[in-house]
Structure formats: C-alpha cells, structure tokens
Short mmCIF file of C-alpha atoms and ligand atoms in Angstrom, two decimals:
data_model
loop_
_atom_site.label_atom_id
_atom_site.label_comp_id
_atom_site.label_asym_id
_atom_site.label_seq_id
_atom_site.Cartn_x
_atom_site.Cartn_y
_atom_site.Cartn_z
CA MET A 1 10.13 19.96 10.59
CA LYS A 2 8.35 22.22 8.12
CA TYR A 3 9.02 20.01 5.10
CA VAL A 4 7.77 16.77 6.72
CA GLN A 5 4.36 18.37 7.37
CA ILE A 6 3.71 18.53 3.63
CA ASP A 7 2.26 15.24 2.32
CA THR A 8 4.38 14.12 -0.64
CA GLN A 9 3.61 10.40 -0.81
CA SER A 10 4.25 8.87 -4.24
CA ASP A 11 1.96 6.24 -5.80
CA PRO A 12 3.27 3.19 -7.69
CA ASN A 13 -0.14 2.64 -9.32
CA SER A 14 -0.31 6.08 -10.91
CA PRO A 15 0.90 6.37 -14.51
CA THR A 16 1.52 10.14 -14.33
CA GLN A 17 4.82 12.02 -14.00
CA PRO A 18 5.18 12.85 -11.16
CA SER A 19 2.99 10.05 -9.82
CA THR A 20 1.18 12.42 -7.43
CA GLU A 21 0.65 16.12 -8.02
CA LYS A 22 0.94 16.88 -4.29
CA GLN A 23 4.69 16.26 -4.40
CA LYS A 24 4.94 19.64 -6.14
CA ASN A 25 3.53 21.31 -3.00
CA LEU A 26 6.90 20.83 -1.34
CA SER A 27 8.91 21.46 -4.51
CA LYS A 28 7.21 24.86 -4.95
CA ILE A 29 8.17 25.85 -1.40
CA LEU A 30 11.77 24.77 -2.04
CA VAL A 31 11.95 26.92 -5.19
CA GLN A 32 10.48 29.86 -3.26
CA GLU A 33 13.00 29.48 -0.44
CA LEU A 34 15.89 29.15 -2.90
CA LEU A 35 14.77 32.31 -4.71
CA GLU A 36 14.57 34.14 -1.37
CA MET A 37 18.17 33.11 -0.66
CA GLY A 38 19.15 34.83 -3.91
CA ILE A 39 19.48 31.71 -6.06
CA ASP A 40 17.66 33.18 -9.03
CA ASP A 41 17.76 30.24 -11.46
CA ALA A 42 15.75 27.98 -9.09
CA GLU A 43 12.97 26.35 -11.13
CA LEU A 44 10.37 23.60 -10.93
CA ASP A 45 9.80 21.86 -14.27
CA GLU A 46 6.63 20.20 -15.53
CA HIS A 47 7.91 16.73 -14.56
CA GLY A 48 8.31 17.72 -10.91
CA TYR A 49 12.07 18.28 -10.77
CA VAL A 50 13.68 21.23 -8.99
CA TYR A 51 16.93 22.53 -10.49
CA ALA A 52 19.00 25.33 -8.96
CA THR A 53 22.60 26.56 -8.92
CA VAL A 54 24.78 27.88 -6.15
CA PRO A 55 27.22 29.83 -8.34
CA ALA A 56 30.97 29.30 -8.04
CA THR A 57 32.95 31.62 -5.79
CA SER A 58 36.32 30.36 -7.05
CA SER A 59 37.95 31.76 -10.19
CA LYS A 60 39.42 28.32 -10.98
CA LYS A 61 37.87 26.11 -13.66
CA LEU A 62 36.21 23.50 -11.45
CA PRO A 63 33.86 20.55 -12.08
CA THR A 64 30.14 21.14 -11.56
CA ILE A 65 28.94 18.98 -8.66
CA CYS A 66 25.33 17.95 -8.07
CA TYR A 67 23.71 17.38 -4.66
CA CYS A 68 20.47 15.41 -5.01
CA ALA A 69 17.60 14.42 -2.68
CA HIS A 70 14.07 13.15 -3.25
CA VAL A 71 10.94 14.94 -2.07
CA ASP A 72 8.53 11.97 -2.06
CA THR A 73 7.84 9.63 0.86
CA SER A 74 7.22 5.89 0.83
CA PRO A 75 3.76 4.45 0.11
CA ASP A 76 4.49 1.89 2.89
CA ALA A 77 3.11 4.14 5.64
CA SER A 78 0.84 7.19 5.75
CA GLY A 79 2.44 10.56 5.09
CA GLU A 80 -0.70 12.58 5.68
CA GLY A 81 -0.84 15.01 8.59
CA VAL A 82 2.68 14.30 9.87
CA LYS A 83 3.23 15.96 13.26
CA PRO A 84 6.97 16.11 13.92
CA ILE A 85 8.15 16.09 17.54
CA LEU A 86 11.55 17.37 18.67
CA HIS A 87 12.97 15.38 21.62
CA LYS A 88 15.73 17.66 22.88
CA ASN A 89 18.83 16.26 24.58
CA TYR A 90 17.80 12.59 24.19
CA GLN A 91 19.01 10.44 27.10
CA GLY A 92 18.34 6.90 25.85
CA GLN A 93 14.79 6.70 27.19
CA ASN A 94 11.93 4.96 25.35
CA LEU A 95 10.25 7.41 23.01
CA VAL A 96 6.51 6.73 23.36
CA LEU A 97 4.72 8.50 20.54
CA PRO A 98 1.72 10.50 21.81
CA ASP A 99 -0.89 9.73 19.14
CA ASP A 100 -0.45 5.95 19.41
CA HIS A 101 1.18 4.71 22.61
CA SER A 102 1.86 1.33 21.04
CA VAL A 103 4.50 2.96 18.83
CA VAL A 104 7.60 3.05 21.02
CA ILE A 105 11.10 3.80 19.75
CA THR A 106 13.65 2.02 21.93
CA THR A 107 17.40 1.44 21.89
CA GLU A 108 16.66 -2.34 21.67
CA ASN A 109 14.85 -1.90 18.35
CA HIS A 110 17.15 0.87 17.19
CA PRO A 111 20.64 0.25 18.63
CA TYR A 112 22.04 3.19 16.66
CA LEU A 113 20.20 5.49 19.11
CA LYS A 114 22.73 4.51 21.78
CA GLN A 115 25.28 6.49 19.79
CA ARG A 116 23.00 9.53 19.71
CA ILE A 117 22.70 10.23 23.45
CA GLY A 118 22.63 14.00 23.97
CA ASP A 119 21.39 14.68 20.42
CA ASP A 120 18.06 16.26 19.53
CA ILE A 121 15.89 13.56 17.94
CA ILE A 122 12.94 14.22 15.66
CA THR A 123 10.14 11.62 15.42
CA ALA A 124 6.58 11.55 14.08
CA SER A 125 3.63 11.32 16.50
CA GLY A 126 2.62 7.66 16.07
CA LEU A 127 0.11 7.73 13.19
CA THR A 128 2.42 8.35 10.23
CA LEU A 129 5.97 7.95 9.03
CA LEU A 130 8.20 10.96 9.63
CA GLY A 131 9.48 11.42 6.10
CA ALA A 132 13.11 12.00 7.12
CA ASP A 133 13.62 9.73 4.08
CA ASP A 134 14.36 11.93 2.31
CA LYS A 135 13.37 15.28 3.74
CA ALA A 136 16.47 15.04 5.91
CA GLY A 137 18.43 15.10 2.64
CA VAL A 138 16.31 17.96 1.32
CA ALA A 139 16.89 19.96 4.51
CA VAL A 140 20.63 19.23 4.45
CA ILE A 141 20.93 20.52 0.87
CA MET A 142 18.81 23.61 1.62
CA ASP A 143 21.06 24.36 4.60
CA ILE A 144 24.20 23.90 2.49
CA ALA A 145 22.80 26.38 -0.06
CA GLN A 146 21.91 28.88 2.67
CA TYR A 147 25.34 28.51 4.27
CA LEU A 148 27.27 28.93 1.02
CA ILE A 149 25.23 31.96 -0.07
CA THR A 150 25.83 33.69 3.28
CA HIS A 151 29.54 32.73 3.33
CA PRO A 152 30.89 33.94 -0.03
CA GLU A 153 34.42 33.78 1.43
CA ILE A 154 34.26 29.95 1.10
CA LYS A 155 35.86 29.12 -2.25
CA HIS A 156 34.05 26.47 -4.27
CA GLY A 157 33.00 25.55 -7.81
CA PRO A 158 29.45 25.52 -9.19
CA LEU A 159 26.95 23.43 -7.20
CA ARG A 160 23.84 22.12 -8.94
CA ILE A 161 20.90 21.23 -6.70
CA LEU A 162 18.44 18.56 -7.86
CA PHE A 163 15.26 17.56 -6.03
CA THR A 164 13.50 14.54 -7.58
CA PRO A 165 9.99 13.10 -7.19
CA ASP A 166 9.03 9.38 -7.14
CA GLU A 167 12.30 7.86 -5.88
CA GLU A 168 10.39 5.50 -3.58
CA ILE A 169 8.57 3.92 -6.51
CA GLY A 170 11.74 3.48 -8.58
CA ARG A 171 10.98 6.30 -11.02
CA GLY A 172 13.08 9.05 -9.45
CA VAL A 173 15.25 9.78 -12.45
CA ASN A 174 12.88 8.80 -15.28
CA ALA A 175 12.42 12.33 -16.58
CA VAL A 176 15.54 14.08 -15.31
CA ASP A 177 17.14 16.25 -17.99
CA MET A 178 20.86 15.47 -17.75
CA LYS A 179 21.75 18.32 -20.11
CA ARG A 180 19.81 20.84 -18.10
CA LEU A 181 21.42 19.46 -14.95
CA GLY A 182 24.85 19.89 -16.53
CA ALA A 183 26.87 18.34 -13.70
CA ASP A 184 30.09 16.30 -13.88
CA PHE A 185 29.45 14.10 -10.85
CA GLY A 186 27.13 14.10 -7.88
CA TYR A 187 26.01 12.79 -4.51
CA THR A 188 22.60 11.70 -3.27
CA LEU A 189 21.88 12.78 0.31
CA ASP A 190 19.74 9.81 1.28
CA GLY A 191 21.78 7.61 3.62
CA GLY A 192 21.38 6.59 7.27
CA GLU A 193 24.06 6.37 9.93
CA ARG A 194 26.66 9.07 10.43
CA GLY A 195 29.88 8.02 8.71
CA HIS A 196 28.29 5.63 6.22
CA LEU A 197 29.42 6.18 2.63
CA GLU A 198 27.55 4.11 0.04
CA GLY A 199 29.30 3.55 -3.28
CA GLU A 200 27.91 0.15 -4.16
CA SER A 201 24.37 -1.01 -4.91
CA PHE A 202 22.76 -4.17 -6.21
CA SER A 203 22.60 -4.93 -9.89
CA ALA A 204 19.01 -5.74 -10.68
CA ASP A 205 17.01 -7.59 -13.32
CA MET A 206 13.41 -8.64 -13.49
CA VAL A 207 12.34 -11.97 -14.98
CA VAL A 208 8.86 -12.52 -16.36
CA VAL A 209 7.95 -16.18 -16.90
CA LYS A 210 4.87 -16.87 -19.01
CA ILE A 211 3.60 -20.45 -19.03
CA ASP A 212 1.20 -21.68 -21.70
CA GLY A 213 -0.98 -24.63 -20.80
CA ILE A 214 -3.78 -26.27 -22.78
CA SER A 215 -7.39 -25.65 -21.86
CA ALA A 216 -10.23 -28.17 -22.24
CA HIS A 217 -13.72 -28.78 -20.83
CA PRO A 218 -12.96 -30.33 -17.43
CA GLY A 219 -15.57 -33.03 -17.97
CA TYR A 220 -13.85 -34.24 -21.12
CA ALA A 221 -10.27 -33.23 -20.41
CA LYS A 222 -8.66 -36.61 -19.92
CA GLY A 223 -5.34 -36.71 -21.75
CA LYS A 224 -5.84 -33.18 -23.10
CA LEU A 225 -5.82 -30.55 -20.37
CA VAL A 226 -2.48 -29.11 -19.23
CA SER A 227 -2.91 -26.62 -16.39
CA ALA A 228 -0.65 -23.55 -16.52
CA LEU A 229 -1.64 -22.90 -12.89
CA LYS A 230 -0.29 -26.25 -11.75
CA ILE A 231 2.95 -25.71 -13.64
CA ALA A 232 3.41 -22.23 -12.14
CA SER A 233 2.73 -23.62 -8.64
CA ALA A 234 5.12 -26.54 -9.12
CA PHE A 235 7.76 -24.16 -10.47
CA VAL A 236 7.62 -21.80 -7.47
CA ALA A 237 7.48 -24.80 -5.09
CA ALA A 238 10.65 -26.19 -6.71
CA LEU A 239 12.71 -23.15 -5.64
CA PRO A 240 15.18 -23.99 -2.87
CA ARG A 241 13.95 -23.07 0.63
CA GLY A 242 17.18 -22.71 2.60
CA GLU A 243 19.10 -20.39 0.28
CA TRP A 244 18.85 -18.05 -2.71
CA SER A 245 16.01 -15.90 -1.34
CA PRO A 246 15.75 -12.51 0.41
CA GLU A 247 14.77 -14.27 3.65
CA THR A 248 17.92 -16.46 3.65
CA THR A 249 20.62 -14.07 2.38
CA SER A 250 22.53 -11.03 3.69
CA ASP A 251 25.69 -8.98 3.17
CA MET A 252 27.12 -9.63 -0.30
CA GLN A 253 24.85 -12.56 -1.28
CA GLY A 254 22.43 -12.28 -4.17
CA PHE A 255 18.99 -13.86 -4.53
CA VAL A 256 15.98 -14.53 -6.73
CA HIS A 257 12.56 -13.59 -5.41
CA PRO A 258 9.10 -14.35 -6.83
CA MET A 259 7.09 -11.15 -6.45
CA HIS A 260 3.84 -11.85 -8.23
CA ILE A 261 1.94 -14.80 -9.62
CA GLU A 262 -1.31 -14.84 -11.56
CA GLY A 263 -3.02 -16.97 -14.13
CA SER A 264 -5.66 -19.40 -15.29
CA ILE A 265 -5.67 -22.83 -17.00
CA GLU A 266 -4.35 -21.49 -20.31
CA GLN A 267 -1.69 -19.08 -19.16
CA ALA A 268 0.09 -18.21 -15.94
CA THR A 269 2.66 -15.51 -15.25
CA VAL A 270 5.29 -15.47 -12.52
CA GLU A 271 7.38 -12.34 -11.95
CA PHE A 272 10.76 -12.44 -10.23
CA ILE A 273 13.32 -9.92 -9.15
CA ILE A 274 16.97 -11.00 -9.47
CA ARG A 275 19.61 -9.26 -7.33
CA ASP A 276 23.39 -9.45 -6.97
CA PHE A 277 26.30 -7.07 -6.45
CA ASP A 278 28.19 -8.86 -9.22
CA THR A 279 26.43 -8.04 -12.48
CA GLU A 280 27.87 -11.17 -14.14
CA LYS A 281 26.19 -13.35 -11.53
CA LEU A 282 22.73 -12.15 -12.54
CA LYS A 283 23.11 -14.35 -15.61
CA HIS A 284 24.00 -17.36 -13.42
CA HIS A 285 20.92 -16.79 -11.28
CA GLU A 286 18.77 -16.48 -14.39
CA ASP A 287 20.20 -19.64 -15.95
CA ARG A 288 19.62 -21.57 -12.74
CA LEU A 289 16.05 -20.31 -12.55
CA LYS A 290 15.44 -21.27 -16.17
CA LYS A 291 16.79 -24.78 -15.53
CA ILE A 292 14.37 -25.28 -12.64
CA LEU A 293 11.56 -24.17 -14.93
CA GLU A 294 12.67 -26.55 -17.70
CA GLU A 295 12.90 -29.45 -15.24
CA THR A 296 9.44 -28.67 -13.89
CA ILE A 297 7.75 -28.30 -17.24
CA LYS A 298 9.09 -31.68 -18.48
CA ASP A 299 6.33 -33.39 -16.48
CA PHE A 300 3.63 -31.47 -18.36
CA ASN A 301 3.31 -32.65 -21.94
CA GLY A 302 2.52 -29.93 -24.46
CA ALA A 303 3.16 -26.96 -22.18
CA GLN A 304 5.38 -24.09 -23.30
CA PHE A 305 7.06 -21.15 -21.65
CA HIS A 306 8.57 -17.73 -22.31
CA PHE A 307 11.40 -16.51 -20.11
CA ASP A 308 12.07 -12.78 -20.44
CA VAL A 309 14.82 -10.86 -18.65
CA ILE A 310 14.31 -7.13 -18.16
CA GLU A 311 17.22 -4.98 -16.96
CA GLN A 312 16.34 -2.73 -14.00
CA TYR A 313 19.54 -1.06 -12.69
CA ARG A 314 23.23 -1.80 -12.28
CA ASN A 315 25.75 -1.64 -9.44
CA MET A 316 27.03 1.92 -9.45
CA LYS A 317 30.45 0.69 -8.26
CA VAL A 318 31.29 -0.21 -11.87
CA ILE A 319 30.99 3.47 -12.81
CA LEU A 320 32.46 4.84 -9.58
CA ASP A 321 35.56 2.66 -10.06
CA GLN A 322 36.12 4.44 -13.38
CA HIS A 323 35.97 7.80 -11.57
CA PRO A 324 37.72 7.08 -8.25
CA HIS A 325 38.03 10.79 -7.36
CA VAL A 326 34.25 10.91 -6.71
CA MET A 327 34.49 8.53 -3.73
CA ASP A 328 37.88 9.96 -2.74
CA TYR A 329 36.57 13.52 -2.42
CA ALA A 330 33.76 12.20 -0.20
CA ALA A 331 36.10 10.12 1.99
CA GLN A 332 38.44 13.08 2.44
CA ALA A 333 35.52 15.33 3.40
CA TYR A 334 34.32 12.82 6.02
CA LYS A 335 37.82 12.83 7.54
CA LYS A 336 38.01 16.64 7.56
CA ALA A 337 34.73 16.64 9.46
CA GLY A 338 36.25 14.24 12.01
CA LEU A 339 34.55 11.06 10.78
CA THR A 340 35.93 7.72 9.68
CA PRO A 341 34.23 6.90 6.39
CA GLU A 342 32.65 3.44 6.50
CA LYS A 343 32.04 2.13 2.99
CA ILE A 344 28.72 0.33 2.79
CA SER A 345 27.06 -1.76 0.07
CA ILE A 346 23.35 -1.04 -0.32
CA ARG A 347 21.16 -4.15 -0.72
CA GLY A 348 18.95 -2.17 -3.06
CA GLY A 349 19.21 0.72 -5.48
CA THR A 350 19.21 4.52 -5.19
CA ASP A 351 18.56 7.33 -7.63
CA GLY A 352 22.36 7.41 -7.75
CA SER A 353 22.60 3.85 -9.15
CA ARG A 354 20.74 4.95 -12.23
CA LEU A 355 22.23 8.45 -12.38
CA SER A 356 25.70 6.85 -12.39
CA PHE A 357 24.82 4.97 -15.57
CA MET A 358 23.24 8.10 -17.07
CA GLY A 359 26.63 9.84 -16.93
CA LEU A 360 26.59 11.26 -13.40
CA PRO A 361 28.74 9.12 -11.03
CA CYS A 362 26.76 9.44 -7.81
CA PRO A 363 27.42 7.75 -4.42
CA ASN A 364 25.10 8.12 -1.43
CA ILE A 365 25.89 10.18 1.70
CA PHE A 366 24.44 9.83 5.23
CA THR A 367 21.81 12.25 6.54
CA GLY A 368 20.88 10.47 9.79
CA GLU A 369 17.49 9.19 8.54
CA MET A 370 16.70 5.94 10.41
CA GLY A 371 13.80 3.53 10.86
CA ILE A 372 12.65 4.62 7.42
CA HIS A 373 9.29 3.75 5.82
CA SER A 374 7.74 3.23 9.25
CA LYS A 375 6.03 5.02 12.14
CA GLN A 376 9.25 4.51 14.12
CA GLU A 377 11.24 6.69 11.75
CA TYR A 378 13.57 9.20 13.40
CA VAL A 379 16.47 11.50 12.64
CA SER A 380 19.10 13.25 14.76
CA VAL A 381 19.42 17.00 14.19
CA GLN A 382 23.15 16.74 14.88
CA ASP A 383 23.56 14.01 12.23
CA MET A 384 21.92 16.32 9.69
CA GLN A 385 24.24 19.13 10.74
CA LYS A 386 27.22 16.81 10.38
CA SER A 387 26.06 15.93 6.88
CA VAL A 388 25.98 19.65 6.01
CA GLU A 389 29.51 20.03 7.38
CA VAL A 390 30.80 17.08 5.32
CA MET A 391 29.26 18.32 2.09
CA VAL A 392 30.64 21.85 2.56
CA GLU A 393 34.07 20.32 3.26
CA LEU A 394 33.72 18.30 0.07
CA LEU A 395 33.24 21.44 -2.05
CA LYS A 396 36.21 23.12 -0.33
CA GLY A 397 38.35 20.04 -0.91
CA VAL A 398 37.58 19.91 -4.63
CA GLU A 399 38.52 23.59 -4.92
CA GLU A 400 41.80 23.13 -3.07
CA GLN A 401 42.89 20.10 -5.11
CA ASN A 402 42.17 21.46 -8.58
ZN1 LIG B 1 15.22 7.69 0.31
#
C-alpha cells in the first residue's frame, strides 16, 4: 500500500532511460529498505535498475536464482495520487470505489473474486489504477527478502533481486547488465491468478510496409498519378475480417494486426504486429501478408513497396524447454505450498521472454494482480502471501535437490 502511492508511470514517447525519472522515487525507497534489512550490496544504477543479493545460507554450491519485478505502471490509466483501500474479509459484495461511484468491481466482471471470499482485497479509489501490476510483485520480493534475512535457519543458495523500470512500454530489460546480475535462471513475479504458472509467451515480429506512389499535379494527373494512400487503404481493407486478427482469435491462435497507418500521395506507411506461439508460423503470417500486398498493388501501375520484418521477442518456451528444471522447481514449489500448478500461455510478452533469450531462463509467477491497467485493478493480500510462500519453497527445494 506504500509502494502504490508513489507515481511510477512510464512513458512510451520518452527517449530517455528510464523513460521517466520519477520511477526512481520508488527504486530509491526499495534500496533504502533493503539496506535497512542488512542487504548491503543493494544499489540503484544510472539506468534505473535495482540489484541486490540475499546471500546464501547453504554451504553447498548452488545456482544463483533471480527474482524480478517491475516498478513502473501502465500509461493506460493514471498512476498519480493513488489512494489504496483495504477491504478486509471480502464477502462477494460489489466494491463501489469512493472517489468515482461509477467504478464498481463486481464478481460478474471479475469472476476470479468469487474464489477470494474471506480474503483482504486492495483496490484503488476510483480515479487511478492501483499499480498492483507490478507493485504486488515488488512487495512479494521485498517480503521474501525480509523473511529470508530474519530466518537464517532456512537453507538456500544466493538470491539476486532485480527491479526493472519501463516494462509496460516494452523496454524493461533494455539496459539490464546480465554480468552484474550474475544469475543462472530466474522468475518474474508479475502474474495474476493464484496457481497460474506462465512458461510460454508469444513470439513477436513487427512488419513495416512502405508504399511508394507517384505524385502529380491533380489537375494534370490523368494517367500519371498513383496514390500511395489509396494503395495503403486498399491493402488494409483486403485483410480478412473473420479471422487472423486480435478481435477474432484466442487461446493458441496467432494473428496479424495493423497498428498504425500514415502517409500522403507519394508514400504511405503501414505498421503491423505479428504474433504466434509457434515462431516458425510468424514467417507464414508474413508471407501471407506480403501476398495480399502484392495482389493489391498489381492494380496500381508504377507503384512500389518495401516490406521489412523486425524481430521483437520470442516465445520463452523454446529456452525453458532446454532448461526443464526451471519450470520443474516452480511446479514443485507450488505443490509444496498446496497449489496445483496451472501452466498458462501468455498472449503477450514479459520481461522474462526477453531475459530468457539473454541467457536467463525466466518463467512468470502469480502475485494475485488482477484487472490490471484499469481503475478496477485489485489484488488479494492472501494471494501475495501465497506467492511469497511459493517462492521461499522454491529456494528450499533447489537447496534440497542439489
Ligand atoms: Zn506487469
């Protein structure tokens, strides 16, 4: 409840690293609290990353594990002046938020709440998001650190803590120093429902289509002018309506999605995102898209195009499959904490998708954050506590099995 009151919204339009300086306001507090716990290597670097170590208590040679969460909140809703409210012993009632009575959190809109009867639920007050994404993860990791430091009898290997900025704008790991981090594998604490274990993400490309038309004075353009705008419009209109889009796909289906279009007579640009769980299929989607473009442009004599594919991130499952113990340790820890691990595929990416390909296999663990990026965001205190329990069990399990 303390962390969410600090505005840490990131900004996709800022070129700086981190994108907003105010994110460091929370990071500084985290370093201070870690130092007060006795974690004396806690540091905030110039790029906005917090690194810290909970030293090993076991004499065995054990892998270094990283627990990671992001400090920034989504630009989709205001994160300024967040007033967290604790609804103790929730009984399934509508939660009407006091600062805007039109914001009502109900079990109809959020069926997961039916499983949380009796829990203590934290919400915002109606004017802002809560920021449980991902301050729930931050709080979980801080509590794990506190617990381990005050329980030296628990045997575990070295734990590296990493707090990142700018996850919400896709730049969370841009400036992370993997050498300084020095971990063998890791876990992001940035998932939703209790029991969910996310070891698969989309693979993602971006496609930038540039269309060159031919400009001429419109009064004397007969037989000369070729409008790049009309080609771009015809191209987007030629995309299928009933399939192959975010609005018509779910579960394990991929899609292509035009995100931005701009132009004039001479040149027009259309930007797409391409998504699939199967990395190979990205190429199929791109080929199909290119074919539609080629078909469209045939009707426009003299026009030309450029079709550029830019890699964004890859399905972390490819890496996690090469290091099966990373998911296994997590699944075992869930079971020790009395949960049935439910393996979930994320229709998006996490810091962990990219970290996995940077040499740190990194699935995503639940924290209880729900209704994220909105004024209806909430989190159960007991879910966060359960997440702490799981991640302590994980460290114990690694120690016991090595
Ligand atoms: Zn998040």
